[in-house]
Short mmCIF file of C-alpha atoms and ligand atoms in Angstrom, two decimals:
data_model
loop_
_atom_site.label_atom_id
_atom_site.label_comp_id
_atom_site.label_asym_id
_atom_site.label_seq_id
_atom_site.Cartn_x
_atom_site.Cartn_y
_atom_site.Cartn_z
CA MET A 7 5.57 3.72 36.28
CA LYS A 8 2.13 3.42 34.70
CA ILE A 9 1.45 5.39 31.79
CA VAL A 10 -2.04 5.69 29.75
CA ILE A 11 -1.58 7.47 26.47
CA ILE A 12 -4.75 8.50 24.86
CA GLY A 13 -4.69 8.49 21.15
CA SER A 14 -2.63 5.91 18.76
CA GLY A 15 -1.85 8.86 16.09
CA LEU A 16 2.00 9.10 15.27
CA ALA A 17 1.99 11.48 18.82
CA GLY A 18 0.76 8.99 20.99
CA LEU A 19 2.69 5.96 19.42
CA SER A 20 5.92 8.09 19.09
CA ALA A 21 5.74 8.64 23.04
CA GLY A 22 4.86 4.95 24.00
CA TYR A 23 8.02 4.06 21.97
CA ARG A 24 10.02 6.54 24.14
CA LEU A 25 8.53 5.16 27.31
CA CYS A 26 7.66 1.29 27.03
CA LYS A 27 11.42 0.38 27.63
CA SER A 28 10.99 1.73 31.19
CA ASN A 29 7.42 1.83 32.05
CA GLU A 30 4.02 0.02 32.10
CA VAL A 31 2.24 1.44 28.79
CA THR A 32 -0.90 1.44 27.73
CA VAL A 33 -2.67 3.05 25.05
CA PHE A 34 -6.39 3.37 24.52
CA GLU A 35 -7.61 4.47 20.54
CA LYS A 36 -11.14 5.01 20.49
CA ASP A 37 -11.10 3.74 16.35
CA PRO A 38 -10.89 0.47 15.39
CA ASP A 39 -7.51 1.04 13.83
CA ILE A 40 -4.43 2.22 15.03
CA GLY A 41 -2.97 5.69 13.29
CA GLY A 42 -5.15 8.36 13.75
CA MET A 43 -4.62 10.61 10.78
CA ALA A 44 -1.88 9.00 9.38
CA ALA A 45 -4.24 5.40 9.26
CA SER A 46 -4.28 3.20 5.84
CA TYR A 47 -6.65 1.10 4.21
CA CYS A 48 -5.47 -2.69 3.55
CA LEU A 49 -6.39 -3.33 0.04
CA GLU A 50 -6.05 -6.09 -2.20
CA GLN A 51 -5.31 -6.21 -6.18
CA SER A 52 -4.92 -9.40 -7.80
CA GLY A 53 -4.47 -11.21 -4.68
CA LYS A 54 -1.66 -9.06 -3.42
CA LYS A 55 -2.37 -6.80 -0.29
CA TYR A 56 -1.23 -3.33 -0.08
CA PHE A 57 -1.48 -0.56 2.36
CA ILE A 58 -2.61 3.18 1.34
CA GLU A 59 -3.39 6.12 3.87
CA ARG A 60 -6.99 6.98 3.94
CA TYR A 61 -5.63 10.62 3.58
CA TYR A 62 -2.61 11.30 1.11
CA HIS A 63 0.52 11.89 2.76
CA HIS A 64 4.22 12.55 2.07
CA ILE A 65 7.13 14.14 3.81
CA PHE A 66 10.20 16.49 3.39
CA ARG A 67 13.74 16.82 3.77
CA THR A 68 13.29 18.86 6.60
CA ASP A 69 11.11 16.50 8.67
CA SER A 70 14.32 15.35 10.77
CA GLU A 71 12.60 13.89 13.64
CA LEU A 72 10.47 11.63 11.59
CA LEU A 73 13.13 10.35 9.11
CA ALA A 74 15.71 9.87 12.52
CA LEU A 75 12.89 7.81 13.79
CA ILE A 76 12.24 6.20 10.57
CA ARG A 77 16.01 5.23 10.56
CA GLU A 78 16.42 4.00 14.30
CA LEU A 79 13.45 1.22 13.53
CA GLY A 80 15.62 0.17 10.74
CA LEU A 81 12.85 1.27 8.03
CA GLU A 82 15.19 3.60 6.15
CA LYS A 83 15.73 1.47 2.84
CA GLN A 84 11.65 1.93 2.34
CA MET A 85 12.20 5.71 2.29
CA LEU A 86 11.98 6.87 -1.34
CA TRP A 87 12.16 10.51 -2.76
CA LEU A 88 10.49 11.18 -5.74
CA GLU A 89 9.38 14.08 -7.96
CA ALA A 90 5.85 14.58 -7.25
CA LYS A 91 4.68 17.28 -10.41
CA ASP A 92 2.10 19.96 -9.21
CA ALA A 93 -0.68 21.98 -11.20
CA TYR A 94 -3.15 24.38 -10.63
CA PHE A 95 -6.60 23.78 -12.57
CA VAL A 96 -8.31 27.57 -12.99
CA ASP A 97 -11.44 28.00 -14.83
CA GLY A 98 -10.90 24.91 -16.99
CA LYS A 99 -7.44 24.90 -17.76
CA ASN A 100 -4.63 23.15 -16.31
CA TYR A 101 -1.07 24.95 -15.46
CA PRO A 102 2.00 23.03 -14.69
CA MET A 103 3.79 24.97 -11.60
CA ASN A 104 6.87 22.94 -11.01
CA THR A 105 9.58 25.13 -12.71
CA PRO A 106 10.00 29.29 -12.62
CA LEU A 107 9.53 28.46 -16.26
CA GLU A 108 6.06 26.93 -15.88
CA ILE A 109 5.14 29.15 -13.05
CA LEU A 110 6.05 32.08 -15.83
CA HIS A 111 3.06 30.58 -18.14
CA PHE A 112 0.56 30.95 -15.10
CA SER A 113 -1.54 33.53 -17.70
CA PRO A 114 -4.46 34.30 -14.75
CA LEU A 115 -1.47 36.88 -13.59
CA SER A 116 -0.11 39.17 -15.69
CA ILE A 117 3.51 39.52 -16.09
CA LEU A 118 3.66 42.42 -13.29
CA ASP A 119 1.54 40.03 -10.90
CA LEU A 120 4.23 37.38 -11.57
CA ALA A 121 7.01 39.36 -10.68
CA LYS A 122 5.16 40.43 -7.39
CA LEU A 123 4.56 36.76 -6.63
CA GLY A 124 8.26 35.87 -6.86
CA LEU A 125 9.24 38.65 -5.04
CA LEU A 126 6.66 37.60 -2.16
CA VAL A 127 7.95 34.07 -2.42
CA PHE A 128 11.69 35.15 -2.28
CA ARG A 129 10.90 37.75 0.78
CA ILE A 130 8.94 34.80 2.25
CA ARG A 131 12.06 32.49 2.04
CA LEU A 132 13.99 34.63 3.83
CA ILE A 133 12.09 35.14 6.79
CA LYS A 134 13.22 33.10 9.53
CA ASP A 135 10.80 33.76 12.42
CA THR A 136 7.03 33.50 12.06
CA VAL A 137 6.12 34.46 15.28
CA PRO A 138 5.64 38.39 14.38
CA TYR A 139 3.21 37.13 11.56
CA ASP A 140 0.92 35.53 13.88
CA GLN A 141 -0.78 38.73 14.38
CA ILE A 142 -1.25 39.60 10.73
CA LYS A 143 -4.03 38.20 8.67
CA ALA A 144 -2.67 36.28 5.60
CA LYS A 145 -5.28 37.89 3.25
CA ASP A 146 -3.85 41.28 4.56
CA TRP A 147 -0.38 40.38 4.32
CA ILE A 148 -0.65 39.48 0.65
CA LEU A 149 -2.85 42.46 -0.44
CA ASP A 150 -0.34 44.63 1.27
CA THR A 151 3.01 43.22 -0.23
CA ALA A 152 1.82 41.64 -3.58
CA GLY A 153 -1.43 43.35 -4.35
CA LYS A 154 -4.84 42.46 -4.84
CA SER A 155 -4.59 40.51 -8.15
CA VAL A 156 -2.31 37.92 -6.71
CA TYR A 157 -4.06 37.44 -3.54
CA GLU A 158 -7.46 36.89 -5.87
CA ASN A 159 -5.79 34.92 -8.72
CA PHE A 160 -3.53 33.14 -6.97
CA PHE A 161 -4.03 32.68 -3.28
CA ALA A 162 -7.45 33.12 -2.45
CA PRO A 163 -8.83 30.03 -4.00
CA LEU A 164 -5.74 28.04 -2.60
CA MET A 165 -6.90 29.43 0.98
CA LYS A 166 -10.27 28.75 0.18
CA SER A 167 -9.88 25.24 -0.30
CA LYS A 168 -8.10 24.92 2.48
CA PHE A 169 -9.57 26.97 5.16
CA GLY A 170 -13.14 27.27 3.65
CA ASP A 171 -15.00 30.20 5.38
CA ASN A 172 -12.43 30.52 7.88
CA ALA A 173 -9.62 31.84 5.02
CA GLU A 174 -9.88 35.07 5.43
CA ASN A 175 -8.99 34.80 9.23
CA VAL A 176 -6.15 32.58 8.55
CA SER A 177 -2.46 33.92 9.94
CA ALA A 178 0.47 34.89 7.89
CA ALA A 179 2.44 33.03 10.23
CA TRP A 180 0.76 29.67 8.31
CA LEU A 181 1.13 31.20 4.88
CA ILE A 182 4.68 31.99 5.33
CA GLY A 183 5.28 28.32 6.73
CA ARG A 184 3.53 27.08 3.83
CA VAL A 185 5.04 28.74 1.32
CA LYS A 186 8.40 28.06 2.82
CA ILE A 187 8.51 24.34 2.83
CA ARG A 188 6.71 24.14 -0.95
CA SER A 189 9.11 26.37 -2.39
CA ASP A 190 12.06 24.59 -1.67
CA ARG A 191 13.03 22.92 -4.33
CA GLY A 192 15.36 23.14 -7.22
CA LYS A 193 15.44 23.60 -10.82
CA GLU A 194 13.55 20.16 -11.86
CA GLY A 195 10.92 20.50 -9.56
CA GLU A 196 9.96 19.20 -5.92
CA LYS A 197 11.08 16.17 -4.57
CA LEU A 198 8.83 14.53 -1.78
CA GLY A 199 9.01 11.69 0.86
CA TYR A 200 7.20 8.39 1.03
CA MET A 201 7.83 5.19 2.39
CA ARG A 202 7.33 2.14 -0.08
CA GLY A 203 4.49 -0.05 1.63
CA GLY A 204 3.12 3.31 3.00
CA PHE A 205 3.59 4.81 6.15
CA ASN A 206 1.63 1.78 7.63
CA SER A 207 5.06 0.28 8.12
CA LEU A 208 6.25 3.41 10.45
CA LEU A 209 3.04 2.49 12.72
CA GLU A 210 3.40 -1.37 12.68
CA ALA A 211 6.69 -0.95 13.80
CA LEU A 212 6.01 1.13 16.28
CA GLU A 213 3.35 -0.71 17.88
CA GLY A 214 5.55 -3.83 17.65
CA GLU A 215 8.15 -1.84 19.94
CA ILE A 216 5.73 -0.92 22.46
CA THR A 217 3.85 -4.39 22.49
CA ALA A 218 7.49 -6.58 22.57
CA ASN A 219 8.47 -4.28 25.49
CA GLY A 220 5.28 -5.35 27.52
CA GLY A 221 2.97 -1.99 26.26
CA GLU A 222 -0.23 -2.62 25.49
CA ILE A 223 -2.59 -1.03 22.52
CA ARG A 224 -6.15 -1.48 23.00
CA THR A 225 -8.35 -0.38 19.74
CA ASN A 226 -12.20 0.39 20.35
CA LYS A 227 -11.60 2.19 23.22
CA GLU A 228 -12.51 5.61 23.73
CA VAL A 229 -11.30 7.03 27.13
CA THR A 230 -14.52 9.05 28.06
CA GLU A 231 -13.20 10.71 31.57
CA LEU A 232 -9.59 11.66 32.72
CA VAL A 233 -9.90 11.81 36.45
CA ILE A 234 -8.05 14.34 38.12
CA LYS A 235 -8.18 14.85 41.89
CA ASN A 236 -5.88 17.30 44.00
CA ASN A 237 -4.64 18.90 41.04
CA ALA A 238 -3.14 15.02 40.17
CA VAL A 239 -3.86 12.56 37.88
CA GLN A 240 -5.47 9.48 38.80
CA GLY A 241 -6.67 7.21 35.96
CA VAL A 242 -8.75 7.26 33.23
CA VAL A 243 -12.51 5.51 32.45
CA VAL A 244 -13.04 3.40 29.48
CA ASP A 245 -15.90 1.43 29.06
CA GLY A 246 -17.34 2.69 32.58
CA GLU A 247 -14.38 0.98 34.20
CA PHE A 248 -11.51 3.25 36.19
CA ILE A 249 -8.00 2.70 35.40
CA ALA A 250 -5.58 3.52 37.96
CA CYS A 251 -2.55 5.21 36.51
CA ASP A 252 0.74 7.68 37.68
CA ALA A 253 0.65 9.76 34.58
CA VAL A 254 -1.71 10.23 31.08
CA ILE A 255 -0.10 11.73 27.85
CA SER A 256 -2.92 12.76 25.97
CA THR A 257 -3.16 13.79 22.38
CA ALA A 258 -6.86 13.82 21.96
CA GLU A 259 -8.04 17.00 20.41
CA PRO A 260 -8.66 20.22 22.31
CA ALA A 261 -12.54 20.02 22.80
CA VAL A 262 -12.33 16.04 23.92
CA LEU A 263 -9.74 17.03 26.23
CA ASP A 264 -11.48 19.76 27.69
CA ALA A 265 -14.96 17.41 28.02
CA ILE A 266 -13.32 14.23 29.46
CA THR A 267 -11.35 16.47 32.06
CA GLY A 268 -15.08 18.30 33.16
CA GLY A 269 -13.71 21.39 32.29
CA LYS A 270 -11.28 21.12 35.23
CA LEU A 271 -7.95 22.50 33.13
CA GLU A 272 -9.16 26.01 34.21
CA LEU A 273 -5.45 27.48 33.13
CA LEU A 274 -6.05 25.84 29.83
CA HIS A 275 -9.42 26.49 28.98
CA ASP A 276 -9.66 29.59 26.97
CA SER A 277 -7.03 28.04 24.63
CA LEU A 278 -9.17 24.69 24.76
CA LYS A 279 -12.24 26.35 23.46
CA ASN A 280 -10.50 28.74 21.14
CA ILE A 281 -8.48 26.17 19.02
CA HIS A 282 -11.10 25.26 16.12
CA TYR A 283 -10.57 22.09 14.41
CA GLN A 284 -11.75 21.43 11.03
CA GLY A 285 -12.74 18.00 9.18
CA THR A 286 -11.58 16.57 6.02
CA ALA A 287 -13.70 14.77 3.43
CA CYS A 288 -11.33 12.44 1.34
CA ALA A 289 -12.35 9.82 -1.02
CA LEU A 290 -9.83 7.66 -2.66
CA ILE A 291 -10.55 6.17 -6.08
CA GLY A 292 -9.27 2.61 -7.76
CA LEU A 293 -9.10 3.13 -11.62
CA ASP A 294 -8.51 0.83 -14.58
CA ARG A 295 -6.47 4.22 -16.24
CA PRO A 296 -4.52 7.18 -14.99
CA LEU A 297 -6.84 10.20 -14.33
CA MET A 298 -4.13 12.95 -15.03
CA GLU A 299 -2.25 11.63 -18.25
CA ASP A 300 0.04 14.21 -18.22
CA GLY A 301 1.41 12.65 -14.73
CA ASN A 302 0.65 15.22 -12.16
CA TYR A 303 0.52 14.15 -8.59
CA TRP A 304 -0.85 17.01 -7.03
CA MET A 305 -3.51 19.41 -8.56
CA ASN A 306 -4.87 22.60 -6.63
CA ILE A 307 -8.35 23.69 -7.89
CA LYS A 308 -10.22 26.36 -8.80
CA ALA A 309 -13.19 25.57 -9.96
CA ASP A 310 -16.84 25.06 -9.24
CA VAL A 311 -16.73 21.13 -8.11
CA PRO A 312 -17.13 20.26 -4.38
CA PHE A 313 -13.19 19.49 -3.85
CA GLY A 314 -10.35 21.48 -3.65
CA ALA A 315 -7.45 18.97 -4.87
CA VAL A 316 -6.85 16.14 -6.47
CA ILE A 317 -3.88 13.96 -5.60
CA GLU A 318 -3.12 10.91 -8.22
CA HIS A 319 -0.79 8.86 -5.85
CA THR A 320 0.37 6.21 -8.88
CA ASN A 321 1.77 9.22 -10.54
CA TYR A 322 4.29 9.42 -7.92
CA MET A 323 4.50 6.08 -6.57
CA PRO A 324 4.91 3.19 -8.81
CA PHE A 325 2.07 1.96 -10.65
CA GLU A 326 3.46 -1.70 -9.97
CA ASP A 327 3.28 -1.51 -6.42
CA TYR A 328 -0.70 -1.52 -6.49
CA GLY A 329 -1.51 -2.74 -9.94
CA GLU A 330 -4.38 -0.23 -10.08
CA HIS A 331 -4.47 3.66 -10.39
CA LEU A 332 -4.92 5.27 -7.00
CA VAL A 333 -6.56 8.70 -6.92
CA TYR A 334 -7.39 11.08 -3.82
CA VAL A 335 -10.11 13.70 -4.32
CA THR A 336 -10.34 15.64 -1.06
CA ALA A 337 -11.96 18.91 0.95
CA TYR A 338 -11.67 20.47 4.01
CA PHE A 339 -15.12 21.44 5.40
CA GLN A 340 -15.19 23.67 8.76
CA ASP A 341 -18.27 21.90 10.95
CA GLU A 342 -20.72 19.41 11.54
CA LYS A 343 -23.13 21.63 9.74
CA SER A 344 -21.07 21.29 6.44
CA ALA A 345 -23.18 19.05 3.55
CA LEU A 346 -19.76 17.03 3.05
CA TRP A 347 -20.36 15.91 7.02
CA THR A 348 -24.41 15.57 6.80
CA GLN A 349 -24.97 13.76 3.38
CA LYS A 350 -24.65 10.21 2.90
CA GLU A 351 -21.27 8.48 2.08
CA GLU A 352 -22.63 7.55 -1.25
CA ASN A 353 -23.99 11.05 -2.16
CA VAL A 354 -20.65 12.72 -1.73
CA LEU A 355 -18.84 10.26 -3.35
CA ASP A 356 -21.59 10.93 -6.47
CA SER A 357 -20.64 14.73 -6.36
CA TYR A 358 -16.62 14.15 -6.23
CA LEU A 359 -17.60 11.89 -9.27
CA GLN A 360 -19.34 14.49 -10.95
CA GLY A 361 -16.70 17.21 -10.08
CA LEU A 362 -14.21 14.80 -11.86
CA GLU A 363 -16.70 14.44 -15.15
CA LYS A 364 -16.80 18.17 -15.49
CA MET A 365 -12.87 18.72 -14.85
CA PHE A 366 -11.54 16.01 -16.83
CA PRO A 367 -13.69 15.22 -20.28
CA GLY A 368 -11.63 11.68 -20.74
CA PHE A 369 -13.03 10.57 -17.07
CA SER A 370 -15.57 7.80 -17.18
CA ARG A 371 -16.89 6.16 -14.53
CA THR A 372 -17.03 2.91 -16.34
CA LYS A 373 -12.72 3.07 -15.52
CA VAL A 374 -13.49 3.44 -11.55
CA ARG A 375 -13.08 0.00 -9.74
CA TRP A 376 -14.11 1.37 -6.55
CA THR A 377 -14.23 4.07 -4.37
CA LYS A 378 -13.72 4.56 -0.31
CA LEU A 379 -14.45 7.89 1.38
CA TYR A 380 -12.69 8.61 4.76
CA ARG A 381 -14.42 11.45 6.86
CA ARG A 382 -13.42 12.95 10.32
CA ILE A 383 -14.48 16.26 11.84
CA ASP A 384 -10.98 17.01 13.91
CA THR A 385 -8.54 16.72 11.60
CA ALA A 386 -6.48 19.89 11.71
CA PRO A 387 -6.28 23.17 13.84
CA VAL A 388 -7.42 26.24 11.86
CA TYR A 389 -4.41 28.43 12.13
CA GLU A 390 -6.55 31.58 12.86
CA GLN A 391 -4.75 35.29 13.57
CA GLY A 392 -3.48 35.27 17.21
CA TYR A 393 -3.22 31.35 17.11
CA LEU A 394 -0.12 31.17 18.60
CA LYS A 395 -1.48 32.34 22.25
CA ASN A 396 -3.39 28.88 22.06
CA VAL A 397 -0.72 26.38 21.57
CA LEU A 398 -1.13 24.17 24.39
CA PRO A 399 1.95 23.15 26.53
CA PHE A 400 3.16 19.64 27.34
CA THR A 401 2.18 20.25 30.84
CA ALA A 402 -1.42 20.62 31.48
CA GLY A 403 -1.50 22.09 35.04
CA PRO A 404 -2.04 18.90 37.19
CA SER A 405 0.52 16.82 38.19
CA GLY A 406 0.92 13.21 35.66
CA LEU A 407 -0.96 15.15 32.85
CA TYR A 408 1.05 15.92 29.51
CA LEU A 409 -0.21 16.84 26.42
CA ALA A 410 1.31 16.22 22.70
CA GLY A 411 -0.52 16.22 19.50
CA MET A 412 -1.83 18.52 16.75
CA PHE A 413 -2.25 21.20 19.17
CA SER A 414 1.53 21.58 20.24
CA SER A 415 4.11 23.86 19.48
CA THR A 416 5.99 21.52 17.55
CA ASN A 417 2.91 21.43 14.79
CA TYR A 418 2.79 25.37 14.44
CA PRO A 419 2.13 26.95 12.05
CA GLU A 420 1.46 23.92 10.32
CA ARG A 421 0.68 20.24 11.56
CA SER A 422 2.60 17.42 9.82
CA LEU A 423 3.44 13.78 11.05
CA ASN A 424 7.18 15.04 12.12
CA GLY A 425 5.50 17.42 14.29
CA SER A 426 3.69 15.11 16.36
CA VAL A 427 6.58 12.76 16.35
CA LYS A 428 8.21 15.24 17.93
CA ALA A 429 5.65 16.23 20.21
CA GLY A 430 5.42 12.83 21.28
CA PHE A 431 9.16 12.64 21.63
CA GLU A 432 8.79 16.16 23.82
CA SER A 433 6.35 15.01 26.22
CA ALA A 434 7.41 11.65 26.96
CA GLU A 435 11.00 13.28 27.87
CA LEU A 436 9.35 15.46 30.17
CA LEU A 437 7.32 12.98 31.58
CA MET A 438 10.60 11.07 32.59
CA LYS A 439 12.43 14.11 33.62
CA GLU A 440 9.85 15.42 35.91
CA LYS A 441 8.70 11.78 37.49
CA GLY A 442 12.56 10.74 37.33
CA ASN A 443 12.84 7.49 35.67
C1 FAD B 19 -6.03 14.86 4.67
C2 FAD B 19 -4.66 15.47 5.48
C3 FAD B 19 -3.46 15.14 4.64
C4 FAD B 19 -1.93 15.13 5.49
N1 FAD B 19 -0.96 14.83 4.91
C5 FAD B 19 -0.10 15.19 5.29
C6 FAD B 19 1.45 14.85 4.96
O1 FAD B 19 1.40 14.74 3.67
N2 FAD B 19 2.59 15.32 5.37
C7 FAD B 19 2.41 14.98 6.78
O2 FAD B 19 3.74 15.32 7.50
N3 FAD B 19 1.30 15.39 7.94
C8 FAD B 19 0.00 15.19 6.97
N4 FAD B 19 -1.27 15.09 7.64
C9 FAD B 19 -0.92 15.54 9.02
C10 FAD B 19 -0.58 14.26 9.90
O3 FAD B 19 -1.67 13.45 9.51
C11 FAD B 19 -0.86 14.86 11.22
O4 FAD B 19 -0.35 15.87 11.72
C12 FAD B 19 -0.56 13.50 12.12
O5 FAD B 19 -0.75 12.18 11.89
C13 FAD B 19 -1.16 13.71 13.66
O6 FAD B 19 -0.75 12.84 14.58
P1 FAD B 19 -1.28 12.77 16.02
O7 FAD B 19 -1.23 11.81 16.96
O8 FAD B 19 -1.21 14.15 16.66
O9 FAD B 19 -2.91 13.49 15.95
P2 FAD B 19 -3.80 12.05 15.40
O10 FAD B 19 -3.59 11.38 14.14
O11 FAD B 19 -5.12 13.07 15.52
O12 FAD B 19 -4.16 10.79 16.68
C14 FAD B 19 -4.98 11.39 17.74
C15 FAD B 19 -5.87 10.02 17.95
O13 FAD B 19 -6.75 10.23 19.34
C16 FAD B 19 -7.73 9.53 19.22
N5 FAD B 19 -8.38 9.95 20.28
C17 FAD B 19 -9.05 10.79 20.43
N6 FAD B 19 -10.20 10.98 21.42
C18 FAD B 19 -9.92 9.95 21.96
C19 FAD B 19 -10.43 9.52 23.38
N7 FAD B 19 -11.09 10.21 24.31
N8 FAD B 19 -9.95 8.20 23.50
C20 FAD B 19 -9.52 7.36 22.84
N9 FAD B 19 -8.61 8.01 21.87
C21 FAD B 19 -8.60 9.24 21.33
C22 FAD B 19 -7.90 9.60 17.69
O14 FAD B 19 -8.93 8.47 17.39
C23 FAD B 19 -6.76 9.48 16.91
O15 FAD B 19 -6.87 8.39 16.72
C24 FAD B 19 -2.10 15.67 7.30
C25 FAD B 19 -3.59 15.13 7.73
C26 FAD B 19 -4.75 15.06 6.88
C27 FAD B 19 -6.13 14.97 8.01
#
């Protein structure tokens, strides 16, 4: 069977990997590189090449489908589980947030508020089903359960940096999912997973499997039309050329799917229109010396700077793997009107460096070796109150059309590498079942 996959992110590559042994698979990717949100830069230091994700990535022990795939591809030896230190920078002061004792020293909250926060986290960890919380706004739920001070001094800045102006509309289901995963740590703090050599190894292994089985991955190829006739998929249009196929798996964001199908997916039309994606402007900075001398990996920020988090990759992975210190500085933005999207690249980078100078007195631009900025407008669905009804099914109505990606149920209430691997597999399995191969 001839199958076209739109998008070479983890959902598309996982689906391609499952299907390539018994089908003719072609993956079309509009970008020059494979990987979507998980794509990497290939950089060089002292004549040695290394890969590093354009957007910071790590995984959790609960990411079972992804870990099983890494094992299946023989990449298990690259997996590392390392301590990752967290901090919260609030109004000029840096608070370590790794152990219960450190959290007790978070002075923007009173002892009573800290107790309320602890109870809230405990309560969240007991919640098994997040569905009933989809209809409740996270803000209202926190105000009801932990009070105004806990909301304003702890959660609101975090939610603002993640969802900008949409922060107040985000559902309690998202918050609960997020807190559950981030609070699952022992007494010594959190251990996160990363592949030595980067997640690029996983992308390359999937690409290798697809091509070794006769499949093709074609980059710089945007699907501009998905042709549906008589309620069945006929093929796709790429570079003005019609390519016939028996089935399509689309991993493109809902607005793109709506556009390339010319609004023909009537049953899904409301969902396609109602899922809002937000963008991310993420700088990666190569430095001569560490930025966060106290060894923090992840720092959330409440301060007057144009970014919401600083992530020092080489405070987590060994510096020796790279030969330079690597720091991400990142912000989410809501739409194409945001300055983070409209400003020139050098201006965004300059504003980020100014922010770092303000926050870290020891930081100097003279220690910066290079900077890179990766901006995309389609990096995550905003999990607004009532989002669940918009989650897209794996089949889309017309025969031969399957959907998998950040909008799938496997990525609710938070998108992840694992959720996209799972979505890719589920769509491929459904396709094989329905098409009988
Ligand atoms: C800043 C950031 C940090 C993250 N950190 C983590 C993390 O630490 N851990 C974790 O598990 N997850 C993390 N994620 C999430 C993770 O990267 C994504 O959930 C996952 O990579 C999405 O894969 P996907 O295949 O579903 O979508 P995508 O990666 O978006 O792939 C879709 C692909 O389709 C292509 N495409 C779209 N339209 C067309 C078209 N018309 N024709 C051809 N191609 C098209 C796109 O270019 C893209 O490559 C992070 C994401 C971001 C943005």
